[in-house]
Short mmCIF file of C-alpha atoms in Angstrom, two decimals:
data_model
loop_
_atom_site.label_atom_id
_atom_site.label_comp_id
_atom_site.label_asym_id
_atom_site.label_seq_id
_atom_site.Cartn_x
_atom_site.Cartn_y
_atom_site.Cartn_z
CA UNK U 168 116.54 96.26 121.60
CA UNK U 169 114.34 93.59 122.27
CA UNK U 170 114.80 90.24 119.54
CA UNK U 171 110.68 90.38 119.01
CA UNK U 172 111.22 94.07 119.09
CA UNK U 173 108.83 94.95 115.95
CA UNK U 174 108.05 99.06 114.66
CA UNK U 175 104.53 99.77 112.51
CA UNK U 176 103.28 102.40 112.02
CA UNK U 177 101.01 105.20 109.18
CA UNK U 178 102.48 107.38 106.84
CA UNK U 179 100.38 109.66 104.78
CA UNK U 180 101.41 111.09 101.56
CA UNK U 181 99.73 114.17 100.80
CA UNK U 182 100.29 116.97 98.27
CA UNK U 183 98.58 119.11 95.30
CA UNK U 184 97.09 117.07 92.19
CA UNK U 185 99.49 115.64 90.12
CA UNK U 186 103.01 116.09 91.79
CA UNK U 187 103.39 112.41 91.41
CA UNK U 188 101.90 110.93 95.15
CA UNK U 189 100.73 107.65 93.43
CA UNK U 190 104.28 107.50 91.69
CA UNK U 191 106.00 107.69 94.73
CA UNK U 192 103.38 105.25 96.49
CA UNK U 193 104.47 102.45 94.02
CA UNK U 194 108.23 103.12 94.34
CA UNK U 195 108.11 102.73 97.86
CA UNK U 196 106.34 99.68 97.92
CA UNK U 197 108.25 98.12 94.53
CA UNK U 198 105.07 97.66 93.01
CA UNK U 199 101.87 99.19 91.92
CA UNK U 200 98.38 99.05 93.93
CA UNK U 201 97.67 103.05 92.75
CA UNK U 202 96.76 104.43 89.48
CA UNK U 203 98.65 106.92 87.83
CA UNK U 204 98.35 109.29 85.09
CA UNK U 205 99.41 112.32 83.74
CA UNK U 206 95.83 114.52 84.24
CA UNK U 207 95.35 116.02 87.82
CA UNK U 208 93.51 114.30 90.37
CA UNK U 209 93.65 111.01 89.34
CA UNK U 210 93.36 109.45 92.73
CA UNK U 211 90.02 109.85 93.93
CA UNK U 212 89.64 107.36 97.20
CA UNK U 213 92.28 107.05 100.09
CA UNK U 214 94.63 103.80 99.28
CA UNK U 215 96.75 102.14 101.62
CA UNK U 216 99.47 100.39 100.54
CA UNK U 217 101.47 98.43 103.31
CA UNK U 218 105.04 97.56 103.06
CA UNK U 219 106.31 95.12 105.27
CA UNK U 220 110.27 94.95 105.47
CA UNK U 221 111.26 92.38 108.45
CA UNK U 222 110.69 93.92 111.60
CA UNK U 223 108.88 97.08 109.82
CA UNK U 224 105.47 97.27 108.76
CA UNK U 225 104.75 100.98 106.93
CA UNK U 226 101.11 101.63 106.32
CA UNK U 227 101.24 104.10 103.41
CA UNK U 228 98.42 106.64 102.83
CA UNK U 229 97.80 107.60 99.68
CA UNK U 230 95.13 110.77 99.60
CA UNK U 231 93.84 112.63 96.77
CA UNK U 232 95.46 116.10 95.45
CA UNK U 233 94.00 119.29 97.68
CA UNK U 234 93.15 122.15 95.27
CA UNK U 235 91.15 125.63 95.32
CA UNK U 236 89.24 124.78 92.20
CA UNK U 237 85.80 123.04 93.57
CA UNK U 238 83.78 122.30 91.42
CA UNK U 239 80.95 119.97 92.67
CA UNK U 240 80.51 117.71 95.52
CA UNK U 241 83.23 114.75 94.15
CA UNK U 242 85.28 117.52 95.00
CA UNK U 243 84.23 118.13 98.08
CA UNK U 244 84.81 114.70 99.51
CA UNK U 245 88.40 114.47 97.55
CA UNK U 246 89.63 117.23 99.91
CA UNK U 247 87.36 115.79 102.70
CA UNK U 248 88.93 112.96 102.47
CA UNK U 249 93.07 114.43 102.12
CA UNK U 250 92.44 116.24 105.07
CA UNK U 251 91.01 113.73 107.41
CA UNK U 252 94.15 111.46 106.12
CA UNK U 253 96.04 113.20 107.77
CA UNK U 254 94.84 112.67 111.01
CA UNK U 255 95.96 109.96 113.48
CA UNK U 256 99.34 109.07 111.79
CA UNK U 257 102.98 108.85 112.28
CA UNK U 258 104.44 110.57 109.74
CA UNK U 259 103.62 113.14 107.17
CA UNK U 260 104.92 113.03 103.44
CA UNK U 261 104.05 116.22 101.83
CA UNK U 262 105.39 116.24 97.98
CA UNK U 263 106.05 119.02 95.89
CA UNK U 264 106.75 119.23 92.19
CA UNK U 265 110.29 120.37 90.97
CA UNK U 266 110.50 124.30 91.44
CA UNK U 267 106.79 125.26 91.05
CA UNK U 268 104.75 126.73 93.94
CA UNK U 269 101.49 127.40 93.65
CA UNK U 270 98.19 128.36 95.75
CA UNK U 271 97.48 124.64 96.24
CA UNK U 272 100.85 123.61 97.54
CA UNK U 273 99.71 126.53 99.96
CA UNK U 274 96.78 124.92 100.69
CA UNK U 275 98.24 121.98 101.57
CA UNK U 276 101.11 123.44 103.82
CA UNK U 277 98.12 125.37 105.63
CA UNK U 278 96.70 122.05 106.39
CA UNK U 279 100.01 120.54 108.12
CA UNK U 280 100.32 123.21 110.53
CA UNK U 281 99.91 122.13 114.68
CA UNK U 282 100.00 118.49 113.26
CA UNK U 283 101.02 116.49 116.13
CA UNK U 284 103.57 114.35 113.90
CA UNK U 285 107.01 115.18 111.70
CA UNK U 286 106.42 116.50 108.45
CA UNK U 287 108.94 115.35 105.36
CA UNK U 288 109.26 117.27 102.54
CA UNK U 289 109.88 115.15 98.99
CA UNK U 290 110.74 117.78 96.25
CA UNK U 291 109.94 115.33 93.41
CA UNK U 292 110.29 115.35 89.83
CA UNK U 293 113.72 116.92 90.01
CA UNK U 294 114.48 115.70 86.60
CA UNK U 295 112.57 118.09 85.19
CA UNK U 296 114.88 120.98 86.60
CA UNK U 297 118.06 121.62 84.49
CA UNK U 298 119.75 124.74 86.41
CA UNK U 299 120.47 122.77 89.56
CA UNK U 300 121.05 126.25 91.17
CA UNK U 301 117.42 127.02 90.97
CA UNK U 302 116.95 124.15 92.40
CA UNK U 303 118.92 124.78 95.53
CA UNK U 304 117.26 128.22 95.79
CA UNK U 305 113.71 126.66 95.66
CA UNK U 306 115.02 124.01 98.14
CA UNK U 307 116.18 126.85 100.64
CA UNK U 308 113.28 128.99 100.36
CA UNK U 309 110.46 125.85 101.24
CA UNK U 310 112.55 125.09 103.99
CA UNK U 311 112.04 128.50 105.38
CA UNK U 312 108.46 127.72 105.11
CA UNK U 313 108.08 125.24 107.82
CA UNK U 314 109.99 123.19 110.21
CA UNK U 315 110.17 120.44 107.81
CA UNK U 316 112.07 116.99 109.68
CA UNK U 317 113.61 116.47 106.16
CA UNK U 318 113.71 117.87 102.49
CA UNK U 319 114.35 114.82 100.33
CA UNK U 320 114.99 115.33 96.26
CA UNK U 321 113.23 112.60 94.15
CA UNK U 322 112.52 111.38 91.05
CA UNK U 323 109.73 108.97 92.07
CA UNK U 324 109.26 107.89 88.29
CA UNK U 325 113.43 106.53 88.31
CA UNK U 326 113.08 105.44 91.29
CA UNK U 327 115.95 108.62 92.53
CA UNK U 328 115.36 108.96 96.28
CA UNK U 329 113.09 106.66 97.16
CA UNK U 330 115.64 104.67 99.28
CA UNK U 331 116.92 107.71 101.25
CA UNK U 332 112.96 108.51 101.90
CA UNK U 333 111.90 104.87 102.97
CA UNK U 334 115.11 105.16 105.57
CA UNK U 335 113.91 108.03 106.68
CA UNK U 336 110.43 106.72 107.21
CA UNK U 337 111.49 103.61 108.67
CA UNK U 338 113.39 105.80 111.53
CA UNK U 339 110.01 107.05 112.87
CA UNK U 340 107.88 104.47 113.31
CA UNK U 341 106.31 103.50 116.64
CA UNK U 342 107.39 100.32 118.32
CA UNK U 343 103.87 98.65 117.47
CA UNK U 344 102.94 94.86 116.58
CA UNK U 345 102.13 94.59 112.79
CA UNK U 346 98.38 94.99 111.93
CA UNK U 347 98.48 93.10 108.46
CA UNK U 348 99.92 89.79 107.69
CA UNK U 349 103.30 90.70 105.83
CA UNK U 350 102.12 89.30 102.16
CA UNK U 351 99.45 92.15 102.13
CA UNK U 352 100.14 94.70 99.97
CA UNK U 353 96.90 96.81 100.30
CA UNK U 354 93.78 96.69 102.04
CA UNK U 355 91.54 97.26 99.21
CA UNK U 356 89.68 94.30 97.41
CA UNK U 357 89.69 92.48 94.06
CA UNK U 358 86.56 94.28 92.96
CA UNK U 359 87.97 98.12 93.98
CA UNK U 360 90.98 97.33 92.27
CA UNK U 361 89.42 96.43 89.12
CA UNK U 362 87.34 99.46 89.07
CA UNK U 363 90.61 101.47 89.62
CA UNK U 364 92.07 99.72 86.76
CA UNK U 365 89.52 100.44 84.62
CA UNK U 366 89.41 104.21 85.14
CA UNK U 367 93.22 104.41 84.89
CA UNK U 368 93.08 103.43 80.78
CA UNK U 369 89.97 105.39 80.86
CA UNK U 370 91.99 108.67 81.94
CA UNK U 371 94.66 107.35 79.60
CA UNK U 372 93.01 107.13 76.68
CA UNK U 373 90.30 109.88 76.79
CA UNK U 374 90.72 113.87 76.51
CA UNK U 375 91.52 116.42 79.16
CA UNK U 376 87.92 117.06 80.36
CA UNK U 377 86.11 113.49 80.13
CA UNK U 378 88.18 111.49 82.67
CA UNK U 379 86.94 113.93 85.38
CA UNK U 380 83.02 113.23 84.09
CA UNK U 381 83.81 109.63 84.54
CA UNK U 382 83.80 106.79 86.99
CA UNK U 383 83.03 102.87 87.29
CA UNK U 384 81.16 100.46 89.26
CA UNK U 385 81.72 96.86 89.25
CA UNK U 386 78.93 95.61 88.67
CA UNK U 387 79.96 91.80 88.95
CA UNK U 388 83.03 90.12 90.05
CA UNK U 389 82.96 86.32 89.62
CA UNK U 390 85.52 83.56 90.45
CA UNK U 391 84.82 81.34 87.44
CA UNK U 392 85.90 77.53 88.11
CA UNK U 393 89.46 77.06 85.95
CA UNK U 394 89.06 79.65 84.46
CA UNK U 395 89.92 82.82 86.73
CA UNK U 396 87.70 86.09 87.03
CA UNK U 397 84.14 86.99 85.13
CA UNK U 398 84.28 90.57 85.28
CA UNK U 399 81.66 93.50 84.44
CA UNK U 400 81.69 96.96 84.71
CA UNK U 401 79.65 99.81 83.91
CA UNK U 402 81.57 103.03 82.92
CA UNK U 403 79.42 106.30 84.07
CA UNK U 404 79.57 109.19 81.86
CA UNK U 405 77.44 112.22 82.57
CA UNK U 406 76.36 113.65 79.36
CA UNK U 407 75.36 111.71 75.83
CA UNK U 408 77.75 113.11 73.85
CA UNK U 409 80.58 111.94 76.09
CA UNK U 410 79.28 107.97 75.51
CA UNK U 411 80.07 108.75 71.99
CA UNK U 412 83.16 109.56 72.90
CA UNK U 413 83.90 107.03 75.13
CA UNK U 414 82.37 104.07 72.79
CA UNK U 415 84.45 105.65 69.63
CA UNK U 416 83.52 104.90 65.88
CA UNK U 417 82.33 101.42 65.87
CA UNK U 418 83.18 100.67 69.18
CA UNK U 419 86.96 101.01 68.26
CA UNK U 420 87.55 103.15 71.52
CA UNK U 421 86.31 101.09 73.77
CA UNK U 422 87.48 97.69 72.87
CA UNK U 423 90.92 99.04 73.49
CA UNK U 424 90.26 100.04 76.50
CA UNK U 425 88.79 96.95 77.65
CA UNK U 426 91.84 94.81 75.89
CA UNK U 427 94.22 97.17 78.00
CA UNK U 428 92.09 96.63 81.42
CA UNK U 429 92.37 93.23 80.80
CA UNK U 430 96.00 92.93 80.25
CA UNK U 431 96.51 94.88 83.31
CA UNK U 432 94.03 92.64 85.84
CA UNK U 433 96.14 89.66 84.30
CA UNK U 434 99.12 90.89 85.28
CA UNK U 435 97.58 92.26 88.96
CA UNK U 436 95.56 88.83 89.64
CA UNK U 437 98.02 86.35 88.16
CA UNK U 438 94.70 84.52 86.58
CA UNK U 439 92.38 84.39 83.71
CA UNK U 440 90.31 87.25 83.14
CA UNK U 441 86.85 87.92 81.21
CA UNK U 442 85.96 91.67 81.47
CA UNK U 443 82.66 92.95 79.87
CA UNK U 444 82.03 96.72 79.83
CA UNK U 445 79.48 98.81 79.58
CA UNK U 446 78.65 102.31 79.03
CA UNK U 447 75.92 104.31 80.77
CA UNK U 448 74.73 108.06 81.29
CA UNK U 449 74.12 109.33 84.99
CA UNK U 450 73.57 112.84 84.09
CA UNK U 451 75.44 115.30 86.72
CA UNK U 452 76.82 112.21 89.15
CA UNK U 453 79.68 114.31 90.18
CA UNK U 454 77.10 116.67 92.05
CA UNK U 455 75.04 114.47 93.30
CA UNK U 456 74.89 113.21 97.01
CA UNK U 457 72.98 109.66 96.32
CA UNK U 458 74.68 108.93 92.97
CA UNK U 459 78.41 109.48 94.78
CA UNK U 460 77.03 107.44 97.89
CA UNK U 461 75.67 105.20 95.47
CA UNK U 462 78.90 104.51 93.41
CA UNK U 463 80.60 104.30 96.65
CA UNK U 464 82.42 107.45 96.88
CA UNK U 465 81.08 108.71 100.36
CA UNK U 466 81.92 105.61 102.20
CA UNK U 467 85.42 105.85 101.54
CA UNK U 468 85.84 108.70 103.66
#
């Protein structure tokens, strides 16, 4: 092998809502640039996250879940947008959840078929699974599904795994020269990342329906001179009563999740931050072509 011998090349992690992608995103990079939460389809845009590891540069994909259940045209584009991730790469991570199987996992496995690229299977959340036997039956009857390269069992929330995965991953890139410079840790600016941020304590903090009637648009993002970032967002809800919601009894709601968006952009920008929010209806944006175009959901396809 060649001394200046270096191997990039993209891996796309793909999989039903809330089997833990995001989870197993940050692992594998040793630090977070994806949201995560407990509620299903959480991600909504494709992230890269780039790990660079010597003479290995891994361009992780990060895609939202594929499910059955569409709703409205945000859905649309999230499994627009899974599908088409998985074109043009290297390497295919498809992750599971423990022993469940259901029709979207299906889904999913329908889309990796005459995929020009190895296929990795990540059982994850093993954890959760206390007859280990079961778990070796599951284990033997997906790998009768497909001619999976490898069936790895995680645990991408303790981290159980992740090393045997990232060796595996490692093993099939491309020889290729690196296309980031190896401090980059994502591709995706200051100003998306804040937005991200936001929505992640939004989901956190808010009931089982809202977070999916909810999204934010920065609407400023300002390097202030010693001082660090000026900051403000407006949170879109779709109804009036959800503002209420969102706002809380004198503004109670809200302020926390502003004091917890800040915390985390401090701790993601290494700087000062100022973060004003705001709260605003935009009644049906999740079906609507020029308010998803508008808050920037169609161009990230």
């Amino acid at each position: 092998m060649n001394i200046n011998t270096t191997y990039c090349g993209f891996v796309a992690i793909v999989g039903r809502s809330n089997v833990g992608k995001s989870t197993l995103l940050n692992k594998l990079l040793g630090q977070k640039v994806s949201i995560t939460s407990r509620k299903p389809q959480t991600t909504r845009h494709r992230i890269l996250g780039i790990k660079t590891d010597d003479i290995y540069q891994i361009i992780y994909i990060d895609t939202p879940g594929l499910h059955l259940r569409v709703k409205n045209k945000l859905s649309i584009l999230m499994n627009r947008r899974a599908s088409s991730s998985m074109n043009d790469v290297d390497l295919i991570i498809f992750v599971v959840e423990g022993i469940k199987w259901t029709k979207d996992d299906e889904l999913v496995l329908s889309q990796l078929y005459d995929r020009h690229c190895r296929v990795v299977l990540v059982i994850n959340q093993i954890d959760k699974v206390a007859d280990k036997n079961k778990l070796l039956k599951h284990m033997n009857l997906l790998d009768k599904k497909s001619n999976f390269h490898a069936i790895i069992l995680a645990c991408a929330l303790n981290g159980i795994g992740v090393n045997i995965l990232a060796d595996v991953v490692r093993k099939e890139l491309p020889i290729a020269h690196h296309l980031f410079p190896n401090e980059y840790i994502t591709d995706c600016s200051p100003c998306f990342m804040a937005a991200e941020i936001i929505r992640e304590k939004l989901i956190r903090f808010l009931g089982d329906e809202l977070p999916y009637s909810v999204t934010v648009k920065i609407e400023s993002f300002t390097a202030k001179k010693n001082y660090g970032y000026e900051i403000k967002g407006m949170i879109y809800v779709e109804r009036t009563g959800q503002k209420k919601i969102l706002i809380g009894n004198q503004g109670q709601k809200i302020k926390k999740i502003s004091i917890e968006a800040r915390q985390a952009m401090k701790a993601l920008f290494k700087t000062s931050i100022y973060l004003e929010l705001w709260v605003k209806v935009k009644s049906k944006w999740t079906n609507d072509q020029h308010a998803l175009r508008s808050l920037g959901y169609v161009s990230h396809i």
